[in-house]
């Protein structure tokens, strides 16, 4: 988890990195990834909430000006929501099938353009 968090804050946010974030979500499912690292979405969601809380607490305690603190908290919140979406899309079954895909974006990764 610590390596992943470091990557989140040091990576170049380009198409390659968004594909990596999507890959991370995909490999944690039993359908698309390895059964040895399959994680139930409930636990993924709980972890995202925990990470969000830890980051927010650290930022709230930081001795930085309020505008920077607010902007940073908002940025991390958006980042974690995007990551959560890229996890979630691999857990939602397509309507009428057992195939795992997204129900909120098209087959081409919708708004992410992948």
mmCIF file of C-alpha atoms in Angstrom:
data_model
loop_
_atom_site.group_PDB
_atom_site.id
_atom_site.type_symbol
_atom_site.label_atom_id
_atom_site.label_comp_id
_atom_site.label_asym_id
_atom_site.label_seq_id
_atom_site.Cartn_x
_atom_site.Cartn_y
_atom_site.Cartn_z
ATOM 1 C CA UNK A 1 0.000 0.000 0.000
ATOM 2 C CA UNK A 2 2.794 2.457 0.825
ATOM 3 C CA UNK A 3 4.431 1.951 -2.614
ATOM 4 C CA UNK A 4 1.072 2.541 -4.269
ATOM 5 C CA UNK A 5 0.500 5.768 -2.299
ATOM 6 C CA UNK A 6 3.963 7.027 -3.206
ATOM 7 C CA UNK A 7 3.210 6.323 -6.848
ATOM 8 C CA UNK A 8 -0.075 8.235 -6.553
ATOM 9 C CA UNK A 9 1.732 11.397 -5.475
ATOM 10 C CA UNK A 10 4.820 11.140 -7.688
ATOM 11 C CA UNK A 11 3.515 9.845 -11.015
ATOM 12 C CA UNK A 12 2.953 11.806 -14.189
ATOM 13 C CA UNK A 13 -0.797 11.859 -14.716
ATOM 14 C CA UNK A 14 -0.970 10.818 -18.336
ATOM 15 C CA UNK A 15 -2.820 8.112 -20.249
ATOM 16 C CA UNK A 16 -0.228 5.504 -19.265
ATOM 17 C CA UNK A 17 -0.770 6.207 -15.564
ATOM 18 C CA UNK A 18 -4.571 6.073 -15.869
ATOM 19 C CA UNK A 19 -4.166 2.686 -17.560
ATOM 20 C CA UNK A 20 -1.995 1.605 -14.621
ATOM 21 C CA UNK A 21 -4.650 2.741 -12.111
ATOM 22 C CA UNK A 22 -7.258 0.779 -14.070
ATOM 23 C CA UNK A 23 -4.963 -2.269 -14.093
ATOM 24 C CA UNK A 24 -4.599 -2.072 -10.308
ATOM 25 C CA UNK A 25 -8.377 -2.202 -9.985
ATOM 26 C CA UNK A 26 -8.687 -5.056 -12.455
ATOM 27 C CA UNK A 27 -6.082 -7.359 -10.900
ATOM 28 C CA UNK A 28 -7.831 -7.309 -7.547
ATOM 29 C CA UNK A 29 -10.938 -9.063 -8.891
ATOM 30 C CA UNK A 30 -11.375 -12.832 -9.047
ATOM 31 C CA UNK A 31 -12.720 -12.543 -12.605
ATOM 32 C CA UNK A 32 -9.876 -10.613 -14.197
ATOM 33 C CA UNK A 33 -6.965 -10.915 -11.859
ATOM 34 C CA UNK A 34 -5.202 -13.541 -9.846
ATOM 35 C CA UNK A 35 -7.318 -15.388 -7.303
ATOM 36 C CA UNK A 36 -4.415 -15.014 -4.865
ATOM 37 C CA UNK A 37 -4.855 -11.227 -4.737
ATOM 38 C CA UNK A 38 -8.625 -11.054 -5.260
ATOM 39 C CA UNK A 39 -10.180 -8.647 -2.768
ATOM 40 C CA UNK A 40 -13.897 -8.205 -2.163
ATOM 41 C CA UNK A 41 -15.057 -4.732 -3.179
ATOM 42 C CA UNK A 42 -16.356 -4.071 0.341
ATOM 43 C CA UNK A 43 -12.777 -4.251 1.577
ATOM 44 C CA UNK A 44 -11.455 -2.110 -1.294
ATOM 45 C CA UNK A 45 -14.046 0.533 -0.480
ATOM 46 C CA UNK A 46 -13.225 0.388 3.247
ATOM 47 C CA UNK A 47 -9.514 0.768 2.458
ATOM 48 C CA UNK A 48 -10.189 3.803 0.268
ATOM 49 C CA UNK A 49 -12.153 5.362 3.124
ATOM 50 C CA UNK A 50 -9.339 4.622 5.552
ATOM 51 C CA UNK A 51 -6.686 6.071 3.229
ATOM 52 C CA UNK A 52 -8.834 9.154 2.713
ATOM 53 C CA UNK A 53 -9.147 9.617 6.463
ATOM 54 C CA UNK A 54 -5.404 9.176 7.100
ATOM 55 C CA UNK A 55 -4.504 11.668 4.366
ATOM 56 C CA UNK A 56 -7.077 14.191 5.584
ATOM 57 C CA UNK A 57 -5.853 13.927 9.180
ATOM 58 C CA UNK A 58 -2.233 14.385 8.117
ATOM 59 C CA UNK A 59 -3.111 17.403 6.013
ATOM 60 C CA UNK A 60 -5.263 18.958 8.713
ATOM 61 C CA UNK A 61 -2.335 18.697 11.138
ATOM 62 C CA UNK A 62 0.156 20.136 8.638
ATOM 63 C CA UNK A 63 1.429 23.620 9.292
ATOM 64 C CA UNK A 64 0.433 25.093 5.945
ATOM 65 C CA UNK A 65 -1.884 27.932 5.073
ATOM 66 C CA UNK A 66 -5.616 27.218 4.925
ATOM 67 C CA UNK A 67 -5.915 27.792 1.166
ATOM 68 C CA UNK A 68 -3.165 25.252 0.402
ATOM 69 C CA UNK A 69 -4.582 22.821 2.945
ATOM 70 C CA UNK A 70 -8.069 23.053 1.424
ATOM 71 C CA UNK A 71 -6.808 22.702 -2.152
ATOM 72 C CA UNK A 72 -4.664 19.692 -1.229
ATOM 73 C CA UNK A 73 -7.480 17.916 0.608
ATOM 74 C CA UNK A 74 -9.807 18.517 -2.320
ATOM 75 C CA UNK A 75 -7.207 17.224 -4.794
ATOM 76 C CA UNK A 76 -6.606 14.026 -2.806
ATOM 77 C CA UNK A 77 -10.350 13.474 -2.469
ATOM 78 C CA UNK A 78 -10.777 13.698 -6.245
ATOM 79 C CA UNK A 79 -7.826 11.392 -6.834
ATOM 80 C CA UNK A 80 -9.170 8.738 -4.480
ATOM 81 C CA UNK A 81 -12.648 8.943 -6.029
ATOM 82 C CA UNK A 82 -11.140 8.400 -9.485
ATOM 83 C CA UNK A 83 -9.161 5.425 -8.205
ATOM 84 C CA UNK A 84 -12.282 4.057 -6.527
ATOM 85 C CA UNK A 85 -14.185 4.373 -9.809
ATOM 86 C CA UNK A 86 -11.440 2.486 -11.630
ATOM 87 C CA UNK A 87 -11.740 -0.298 -9.044
ATOM 88 C CA UNK A 88 -15.526 -0.309 -8.972
ATOM 89 C CA UNK A 89 -15.955 -0.703 -12.724
ATOM 90 C CA UNK A 90 -14.390 -4.165 -12.565
ATOM 91 C CA UNK A 91 -16.749 -5.372 -9.841
ATOM 92 C CA UNK A 92 -20.082 -4.292 -11.348
ATOM 93 C CA UNK A 93 -21.678 -7.010 -13.507
ATOM 94 C CA UNK A 94 -23.038 -5.868 -16.839
ATOM 95 C CA UNK A 95 -26.835 -6.003 -16.849
ATOM 96 C CA UNK A 96 -28.078 -9.393 -18.054
ATOM 97 C CA UNK A 97 -24.684 -11.121 -17.984
ATOM 98 C CA UNK A 98 -22.186 -12.452 -15.541
ATOM 99 C CA UNK A 99 -19.371 -10.646 -17.326
ATOM 100 C CA UNK A 100 -17.741 -8.024 -15.151
ATOM 101 C CA UNK A 101 -17.607 -4.628 -16.777
ATOM 102 C CA UNK A 102 -18.866 -1.185 -16.018
ATOM 103 C CA UNK A 103 -22.495 -0.161 -15.962
ATOM 104 C CA UNK A 104 -21.734 3.555 -15.833
ATOM 105 C CA UNK A 105 -19.153 3.946 -18.607
ATOM 106 C CA UNK A 106 -18.958 2.500 -22.088
ATOM 107 C CA UNK A 107 -16.756 -0.443 -23.021
ATOM 108 C CA UNK A 108 -13.946 1.943 -23.988
ATOM 109 C CA UNK A 109 -13.485 3.172 -20.428
ATOM 110 C CA UNK A 110 -15.971 5.995 -20.936
ATOM 111 C CA UNK A 111 -14.719 9.305 -19.635
ATOM 112 C CA UNK A 112 -11.157 7.987 -19.230
ATOM 113 C CA UNK A 113 -10.782 7.388 -22.965
ATOM 114 C CA UNK A 114 -8.968 4.077 -22.549
#
